[in-house]
Amino acid sequence: MTEKEVKALFEAMTPSQAQKDAMWTQITQPQPTKKQSFSVKRCIAIVAVVLILFTATAFGYRASTIQTYTTEVYHWSASKLARNIQISDTDAGLTLTAESVFGDNENVYVLFSISDKVYHTLSYGDLHVDFDQNDFSGSYDLFLLDQAEQKQTEKTTKKTYFVAYVETYRGTEEIQNIGQTMKIKIHGLYGGRLGDALGLRKENKGVWEFEIPLEYEVYGYDYVVHTPFTYTGNTVYLESIHYSPLDVSIRLKSQEGYLEHFIENYAIDGTVGIALETKKGRIYPRTSSGDSAGTDSYFPFSMREIGMLAPEDVIGVYYYEKGKNGEMIQEMVIPVSLPAQMPQDA
């Protein structure tokens, strides 16, 4: 292996450029008592260091990102929102159990446990989600239970908990999540060590499959508000709000196409110009979507970080508008008052 090839491994790492330069200097700088040569043994040592650092960086970043979201999700899994299912599958010496399922018509959470194994970092090789009644369109991921919660569970049982989160969007005329069977297939589990990254542990090659009946109770509803507001000098509408204790989403409408640049304009310089105003604070959307005709814009908001929201906690939708030179020319909150619950015939 040449010096050029080894340096290429460093370029694939995720630390800052300054950190890369420092590590490279430490490995390659001449020692005062020995003549330096780029030998095969030294190459092997360097590759090992790179792999260890890359593994720690990649899996450590994933775990730290996951941990900020999961404490409240774990609490929901044991609440009245959840249905106990206890569906297990065993492969590669590990037993995974889908313990409970909860959510609404646009979002599904499944709490999983790994028996007799404690991981403080966890990732996976591949994940596949499908539904039995219609094609799935949306996003999904796995989230490890945060370390504080994990330590509490270790006092009573030797398990690792993680959550599968599936986000879907179903229009009013489409098949709903409730009543379907959701199929989840997990390929490989990784604990963040060097042996995991190299695929040396048997659980790396395991495949676990589950069929999850979506028969939980829905504590949410779609609420049409059709509230006008001004954007770029034109009238557009806060058309509807999807509310559940776990997730809230809003939809903007304009028959005339005035929302054509709404999403693009609200992502300039990494800032987001629309948010949900709640009694617990301002919440920014996870993602956004909209049609090219400028008639429809959709923004979902997750409660994973702050916990469940009651209808009365949602007090408005905040947005701002920028001028051609980037200056803020309009900032306002559209008041929102959600009903405690929707009538059964709504």
Tab-separated table of C-alpha atoms in Angstrom:
chain	number	residue	atom	x	y	z
A	1	MET	CA	0.000	0.000	0.000
A	2	THR	CA	1.392	3.399	-0.970
A	3	GLU	CA	1.345	6.635	0.978
A	4	LYS	CA	-1.205	7.959	-1.500
A	5	GLU	CA	-3.554	5.017	-0.872
A	6	VAL	CA	-3.339	5.372	2.895
A	7	LYS	CA	-4.025	9.094	2.691
A	8	ALA	CA	-7.124	8.314	0.626
A	9	LEU	CA	-8.496	6.416	3.628
A	10	PHE	CA	-8.150	9.544	5.717
A	11	GLU	CA	-10.112	11.549	3.168
A	12	ALA	CA	-13.090	9.202	3.710
A	13	MET	CA	-13.192	9.947	7.434
A	14	THR	CA	-15.633	12.375	9.038
A	15	PRO	CA	-13.483	14.430	11.489
A	16	SER	CA	-12.662	18.046	10.655
A	17	GLN	CA	-9.798	18.830	8.284
A	18	ALA	CA	-7.682	20.072	11.200
A	19	GLN	CA	-8.152	16.748	13.014
A	20	LYS	CA	-7.226	14.807	9.866
A	21	ASP	CA	-4.041	16.875	9.419
A	22	ALA	CA	-3.007	16.333	13.033
A	23	MET	CA	-3.541	12.560	12.863
A	24	TRP	CA	-1.668	12.326	9.550
A	25	THR	CA	1.293	14.282	10.969
A	26	GLN	CA	1.458	12.055	14.058
A	27	ILE	CA	1.670	8.913	11.924
A	28	THR	CA	4.002	10.058	9.158
A	29	GLN	CA	6.391	12.569	10.795
A	30	PRO	CA	10.048	11.387	11.074
A	31	GLN	CA	11.313	10.110	14.433
A	32	PRO	CA	14.656	11.521	15.624
A	33	THR	CA	16.264	8.157	16.459
A	34	LYS	CA	15.163	6.050	13.479
A	35	LYS	CA	15.362	6.282	9.730
A	36	GLN	CA	11.812	6.400	8.368
A	37	SER	CA	10.576	4.095	5.637
A	38	PHE	CA	7.014	3.561	4.478
A	39	SER	CA	7.118	-0.198	5.170
A	40	VAL	CA	4.391	-2.796	4.822
A	41	LYS	CA	4.199	-3.234	8.599
A	42	ARG	CA	3.785	0.515	9.050
A	43	CYS	CA	1.067	0.545	6.408
A	44	ILE	CA	-0.809	-2.191	8.261
A	45	ALA	CA	-0.547	-0.234	11.511
A	46	ILE	CA	-1.785	2.927	9.828
A	47	VAL	CA	-4.713	1.118	8.205
A	48	ALA	CA	-5.663	-0.323	11.602
A	49	VAL	CA	-5.612	3.152	13.163
A	50	VAL	CA	-7.685	4.554	10.320
A	51	LEU	CA	-10.273	1.781	10.628
A	52	ILE	CA	-10.545	2.214	14.382
A	53	LEU	CA	-10.916	5.982	14.098
A	54	PHE	CA	-13.351	5.705	11.206
A	55	THR	CA	-15.444	3.126	13.079
A	56	ALA	CA	-15.538	5.184	16.262
A	57	THR	CA	-16.414	8.308	14.328
A	58	ALA	CA	-19.133	6.768	12.155
A	59	PHE	CA	-20.884	4.768	14.839
A	60	GLY	CA	-20.315	7.308	17.595
A	61	TYR	CA	-21.935	10.055	15.493
A	62	ARG	CA	-24.909	7.863	14.661
A	63	ALA	CA	-25.429	6.910	18.311
A	64	SER	CA	-25.142	10.469	19.596
A	65	THR	CA	-27.675	11.631	17.004
A	66	ILE	CA	-30.099	8.869	17.958
A	67	GLN	CA	-29.866	9.387	21.712
A	68	THR	CA	-31.342	12.885	21.643
A	69	TYR	CA	-34.643	11.563	20.273
A	70	THR	CA	-35.554	8.407	22.108
A	71	THR	CA	-36.289	9.077	25.781
A	72	GLU	CA	-39.861	10.252	25.211
A	73	VAL	CA	-40.472	7.582	22.557
A	74	TYR	CA	-39.638	4.906	25.120
A	75	HIS	CA	-42.153	6.396	27.556
A	76	TRP	CA	-44.848	6.350	24.868
A	77	SER	CA	-44.166	2.649	24.235
A	78	ALA	CA	-45.417	1.818	27.723
A	79	SER	CA	-48.357	4.252	27.680
A	80	LYS	CA	-51.997	3.832	26.704
A	81	LEU	CA	-51.021	4.866	23.171
A	82	ALA	CA	-49.234	1.550	22.604
A	83	ARG	CA	-50.410	-2.000	21.889
A	84	ASN	CA	-48.412	-4.887	23.372
A	85	ILE	CA	-47.515	-7.382	20.575
A	86	GLN	CA	-44.436	-9.464	21.661
A	87	ILE	CA	-43.387	-10.835	18.239
A	88	SER	CA	-39.904	-12.443	18.196
A	89	ASP	CA	-37.388	-13.671	15.631
A	90	THR	CA	-34.010	-15.326	16.259
A	91	ASP	CA	-30.968	-15.386	13.974
A	92	ALA	CA	-27.173	-15.253	14.383
A	93	GLY	CA	-27.592	-16.104	18.073
A	94	LEU	CA	-29.675	-13.002	18.792
A	95	THR	CA	-33.381	-12.826	19.603
A	96	LEU	CA	-35.130	-9.607	18.608
A	97	THR	CA	-38.635	-8.929	19.933
A	98	ALA	CA	-41.132	-6.359	18.669
A	99	GLU	CA	-42.634	-5.508	22.055
A	100	SER	CA	-45.178	-2.805	21.249
A	101	VAL	CA	-46.528	-0.721	18.386
A	102	PHE	CA	-48.082	2.756	18.460
A	103	GLY	CA	-48.629	5.773	16.220
A	104	ASP	CA	-51.324	7.183	13.942
A	105	ASN	CA	-52.296	7.101	10.266
A	106	GLU	CA	-49.084	8.809	9.143
A	107	ASN	CA	-46.474	7.590	11.626
A	108	VAL	CA	-45.687	4.207	13.156
A	109	TYR	CA	-43.358	3.397	16.063
A	110	VAL	CA	-42.317	-0.154	16.989
A	111	LEU	CA	-40.341	-0.751	20.206
A	112	PHE	CA	-37.809	-3.591	19.771
A	113	SER	CA	-35.621	-5.348	22.328
A	114	ILE	CA	-32.519	-7.528	21.938
A	115	SER	CA	-32.467	-10.288	24.562
A	116	ASP	CA	-29.366	-11.006	26.679
A	117	LYS	CA	-27.251	-8.349	24.986
A	118	VAL	CA	-26.469	-4.763	25.985
A	119	TYR	CA	-25.285	-2.306	23.319
A	120	HIS	CA	-24.478	1.324	24.075
A	121	THR	CA	-24.049	2.098	20.386
A	122	LEU	CA	-25.984	0.327	17.675
A	123	SER	CA	-26.340	0.493	13.934
A	124	TYR	CA	-27.563	-1.849	11.202
A	125	GLY	CA	-26.568	-3.022	7.741
A	126	ASP	CA	-29.859	-2.564	5.923
A	127	LEU	CA	-33.527	-1.991	6.720
A	128	HIS	CA	-36.584	-2.691	4.588
A	129	VAL	CA	-40.190	-1.690	5.315
A	130	ASP	CA	-43.300	-2.596	3.333
A	131	PHE	CA	-47.075	-2.723	3.750
A	132	ASP	CA	-49.364	-5.559	2.690
A	133	GLN	CA	-52.192	-3.499	1.145
A	134	ASN	CA	-50.478	-0.770	-0.871
A	135	ASP	CA	-47.065	0.456	-1.948
A	136	PHE	CA	-45.145	2.296	0.736
A	137	SER	CA	-43.872	5.823	0.194
A	138	GLY	CA	-42.136	7.558	3.044
A	139	SER	CA	-39.055	7.262	5.254
A	140	TYR	CA	-37.893	5.018	8.084
A	141	ASP	CA	-34.986	4.497	10.481
A	142	LEU	CA	-33.947	2.773	13.721
A	143	PHE	CA	-33.271	4.716	16.949
A	144	LEU	CA	-31.340	3.306	19.897
A	145	LEU	CA	-32.655	3.953	23.408
A	146	ASP	CA	-30.509	6.663	24.977
A	147	GLN	CA	-27.836	5.661	27.495
A	148	ALA	CA	-29.613	7.131	30.528
A	149	GLU	CA	-32.705	5.045	29.827
A	150	GLN	CA	-30.597	2.017	28.901
A	151	LYS	CA	-28.845	2.063	32.292
A	152	GLN	CA	-32.229	2.036	34.005
A	153	THR	CA	-33.304	-1.063	32.090
A	154	GLU	CA	-30.010	-2.840	32.873
A	155	LYS	CA	-30.910	-2.767	36.569
A	156	THR	CA	-33.796	-5.146	35.968
A	157	THR	CA	-33.051	-6.937	32.681
A	158	LYS	CA	-30.157	-7.500	30.294
A	159	LYS	CA	-31.651	-6.064	27.106
A	160	THR	CA	-31.040	-3.437	24.468
A	161	TYR	CA	-34.021	-1.386	23.313
A	162	PHE	CA	-34.407	0.437	20.015
A	163	VAL	CA	-37.290	1.938	18.056
A	164	ALA	CA	-38.232	1.549	14.388
A	165	TYR	CA	-39.841	4.789	13.223
A	166	VAL	CA	-41.785	4.784	9.938
A	167	GLU	CA	-43.181	8.008	8.482
A	168	THR	CA	-45.832	7.759	5.772
A	169	TYR	CA	-48.167	10.152	4.070
A	170	ARG	CA	-51.650	8.932	3.208
A	171	GLY	CA	-54.070	11.190	1.367
A	172	THR	CA	-57.716	11.195	2.410
A	173	GLU	CA	-58.666	8.831	-0.419
A	174	GLU	CA	-55.758	6.430	0.081
A	175	ILE	CA	-55.564	3.332	2.249
A	176	GLN	CA	-54.730	4.231	5.853
A	177	ASN	CA	-52.017	2.637	7.989
A	178	ILE	CA	-54.491	1.288	10.522
A	179	GLY	CA	-55.616	-2.232	9.681
A	180	GLN	CA	-52.591	-3.023	7.537
A	181	THR	CA	-49.700	-5.360	8.287
A	182	MET	CA	-46.309	-3.650	8.223
A	183	LYS	CA	-43.363	-5.849	7.283
A	184	ILE	CA	-39.932	-5.012	8.705
A	185	LYS	CA	-36.675	-6.751	7.738
A	186	ILE	CA	-33.418	-5.886	9.551
A	187	HIS	CA	-30.108	-7.001	7.998
A	188	GLY	CA	-27.129	-7.051	10.364
A	189	LEU	CA	-26.597	-5.365	13.719
A	190	TYR	CA	-23.428	-3.466	14.635
A	191	GLY	CA	-22.201	-2.414	18.068
A	192	GLY	CA	-19.651	0.151	16.918
A	193	ARG	CA	-16.450	-1.849	17.536
A	194	LEU	CA	-13.751	-2.704	14.993
A	195	GLY	CA	-14.956	-6.303	14.794
A	196	ASP	CA	-18.420	-5.069	13.905
A	197	ALA	CA	-17.144	-2.828	11.136
A	198	LEU	CA	-15.156	-5.687	9.610
A	199	GLY	CA	-18.140	-8.049	9.797
A	200	LEU	CA	-16.334	-10.470	12.135
A	201	ARG	CA	-19.240	-11.009	14.540
A	202	LYS	CA	-22.045	-13.388	13.690
A	203	GLU	CA	-24.780	-10.840	14.442
A	204	ASN	CA	-23.435	-8.763	11.558
A	205	LYS	CA	-24.823	-11.329	9.149
A	206	GLY	CA	-28.148	-11.971	10.861
A	207	VAL	CA	-31.513	-11.223	9.235
A	208	TRP	CA	-34.605	-10.613	11.376
A	209	GLU	CA	-38.096	-10.370	9.862
A	210	PHE	CA	-41.351	-9.213	11.444
A	211	GLU	CA	-44.969	-8.791	10.408
A	212	ILE	CA	-46.460	-6.086	12.607
A	213	PRO	CA	-50.278	-5.756	12.748
A	214	LEU	CA	-51.179	-2.060	12.827
A	215	GLU	CA	-54.164	-2.318	15.121
A	216	TYR	CA	-53.322	0.279	17.742
A	217	GLU	CA	-55.730	3.048	18.751
A	218	VAL	CA	-55.305	6.391	16.984
A	219	TYR	CA	-55.344	9.500	19.178
A	220	GLY	CA	-55.239	12.002	16.347
A	221	TYR	CA	-57.192	13.658	13.537
A	222	ASP	CA	-57.004	15.891	10.476
A	223	TYR	CA	-58.352	19.401	11.059
A	224	VAL	CA	-59.211	21.723	8.142
A	225	VAL	CA	-58.633	25.384	9.044
A	226	HIS	CA	-58.397	27.161	5.620
A	227	THR	CA	-56.824	30.250	7.219
A	228	PRO	CA	-55.539	32.901	4.765
A	229	PHE	CA	-52.204	34.678	5.144
A	230	THR	CA	-50.016	36.830	2.913
A	231	TYR	CA	-46.933	35.466	1.148
A	232	THR	CA	-44.994	37.485	-1.476
A	233	GLY	CA	-47.898	39.913	-1.562
A	234	ASN	CA	-50.419	37.183	-2.417
A	235	THR	CA	-53.008	35.346	-0.361
A	236	VAL	CA	-52.247	31.694	0.389
A	237	TYR	CA	-53.836	29.346	2.943
A	238	LEU	CA	-52.870	27.359	5.977
A	239	GLU	CA	-55.203	24.651	4.737
A	240	SER	CA	-55.098	21.851	7.302
A	241	ILE	CA	-53.320	20.463	10.339
A	242	HIS	CA	-52.760	16.805	11.102
A	243	TYR	CA	-52.583	16.407	14.890
A	244	SER	CA	-51.589	13.475	17.055
A	245	PRO	CA	-49.817	13.443	20.438
A	246	LEU	CA	-46.730	12.071	18.645
A	247	ASP	CA	-46.560	14.125	15.454
A	248	VAL	CA	-48.070	17.234	13.895
A	249	SER	CA	-47.987	18.273	10.242
A	250	ILE	CA	-49.330	21.288	8.367
A	251	ARG	CA	-50.400	21.759	4.754
A	252	LEU	CA	-50.345	25.030	2.814
A	253	LYS	CA	-52.480	25.546	-0.306
A	254	SER	CA	-52.691	28.020	-3.194
A	255	GLN	CA	-54.862	27.305	-6.221
A	256	GLU	CA	-53.054	30.098	-8.080
A	257	GLY	CA	-49.595	28.552	-7.559
A	258	TYR	CA	-48.197	31.233	-5.238
A	259	LEU	CA	-46.267	28.598	-3.221
A	260	GLU	CA	-43.932	27.769	-6.121
A	261	HIS	CA	-40.780	28.941	-4.313
A	262	PHE	CA	-41.989	28.550	-0.732
A	263	ILE	CA	-39.880	25.533	0.237
A	264	GLU	CA	-36.751	26.735	-1.583
A	265	ASN	CA	-36.930	30.203	-0.050
A	266	TYR	CA	-37.334	28.752	3.422
A	267	ALA	CA	-34.129	26.688	3.308
A	268	ILE	CA	-31.635	29.429	2.403
A	269	ASP	CA	-28.360	29.265	4.371
A	270	GLY	CA	-29.606	26.328	6.427
A	271	THR	CA	-32.376	28.343	8.071
A	272	VAL	CA	-36.025	27.356	8.203
A	273	GLY	CA	-38.650	30.063	7.919
A	274	ILE	CA	-41.646	28.093	9.132
A	275	ALA	CA	-42.260	26.492	12.516
A	276	LEU	CA	-44.925	25.200	14.852
A	277	GLU	CA	-45.603	27.484	17.815
A	278	THR	CA	-46.374	25.463	20.970
A	279	LYS	CA	-46.531	26.073	24.698
A	280	LYS	CA	-43.363	23.946	24.945
A	281	GLY	CA	-41.473	26.100	22.460
A	282	ARG	CA	-40.977	26.585	18.742
A	283	ILE	CA	-40.558	23.348	16.744
A	284	TYR	CA	-39.023	23.281	13.272
A	285	PRO	CA	-40.011	20.771	10.568
A	286	ARG	CA	-38.057	17.548	9.934
A	287	THR	CA	-38.556	17.697	6.183
A	288	SER	CA	-40.685	19.475	3.600
A	289	SER	CA	-42.339	18.634	0.327
A	290	GLY	CA	-44.492	20.311	-2.295
A	291	ASP	CA	-45.586	20.177	-5.901
A	292	SER	CA	-43.793	22.006	-8.718
A	293	ALA	CA	-46.963	23.939	-9.590
A	294	GLY	CA	-46.788	25.847	-6.296
A	295	THR	CA	-50.252	24.780	-5.136
A	296	ASP	CA	-49.261	22.532	-2.223
A	297	SER	CA	-46.600	22.537	0.544
A	298	TYR	CA	-46.341	20.010	3.386
A	299	PHE	CA	-44.301	20.218	6.629
A	300	PRO	CA	-44.136	17.458	9.312
A	301	PHE	CA	-43.039	18.173	12.906
A	302	SER	CA	-41.884	15.471	15.333
A	303	MET	CA	-42.471	15.463	19.084
A	304	ARG	CA	-39.602	13.014	19.727
A	305	GLU	CA	-37.462	15.626	21.478
A	306	ILE	CA	-40.041	17.372	23.658
A	307	GLY	CA	-42.632	14.686	24.409
A	308	MET	CA	-46.321	14.360	23.661
A	309	LEU	CA	-48.377	17.425	22.762
A	310	ALA	CA	-51.961	18.003	23.844
A	311	PRO	CA	-54.202	19.850	21.341
A	312	GLU	CA	-54.174	22.951	23.532
A	313	ASP	CA	-50.357	23.004	23.392
A	314	VAL	CA	-50.474	23.940	19.678
A	315	ILE	CA	-50.979	27.716	19.534
A	316	GLY	CA	-49.927	28.780	16.048
A	317	VAL	CA	-47.781	28.548	12.930
A	318	TYR	CA	-44.810	30.916	12.684
A	319	TYR	CA	-43.285	32.039	9.409
A	320	TYR	CA	-41.130	34.796	7.980
A	321	GLU	CA	-40.533	36.145	4.502
A	322	LYS	CA	-37.283	37.524	3.077
A	323	GLY	CA	-36.747	40.261	0.528
A	324	LYS	CA	-34.534	40.070	-2.552
A	325	ASN	CA	-31.482	41.142	-0.568
A	326	GLY	CA	-32.107	38.659	2.232
A	327	GLU	CA	-33.624	41.132	4.675
A	328	MET	CA	-36.639	40.013	6.694
A	329	ILE	CA	-39.679	41.850	5.356
A	330	GLN	CA	-42.452	39.969	7.145
A	331	GLU	CA	-42.693	37.876	10.299
A	332	MET	CA	-45.885	36.631	11.875
A	333	VAL	CA	-47.685	33.884	13.786
A	334	ILE	CA	-50.930	32.474	12.405
A	335	PRO	CA	-53.036	31.638	15.496
A	336	VAL	CA	-54.268	28.049	15.764
A	337	SER	CA	-56.795	26.575	18.188
A	338	LEU	CA	-57.234	22.816	17.843
A	339	PRO	CA	-60.302	21.058	19.265
A	340	ALA	CA	-59.749	18.655	22.147
A	341	GLN	CA	-60.995	15.873	19.892
A	342	MET	CA	-62.716	15.598	16.546
A	343	PRO	CA	-66.380	14.513	16.417
A	344	GLN	CA	-66.803	10.899	15.366
A	345	ASP	CA	-68.618	11.906	12.161
A	346	ALA	CA	-66.047	14.567	11.157
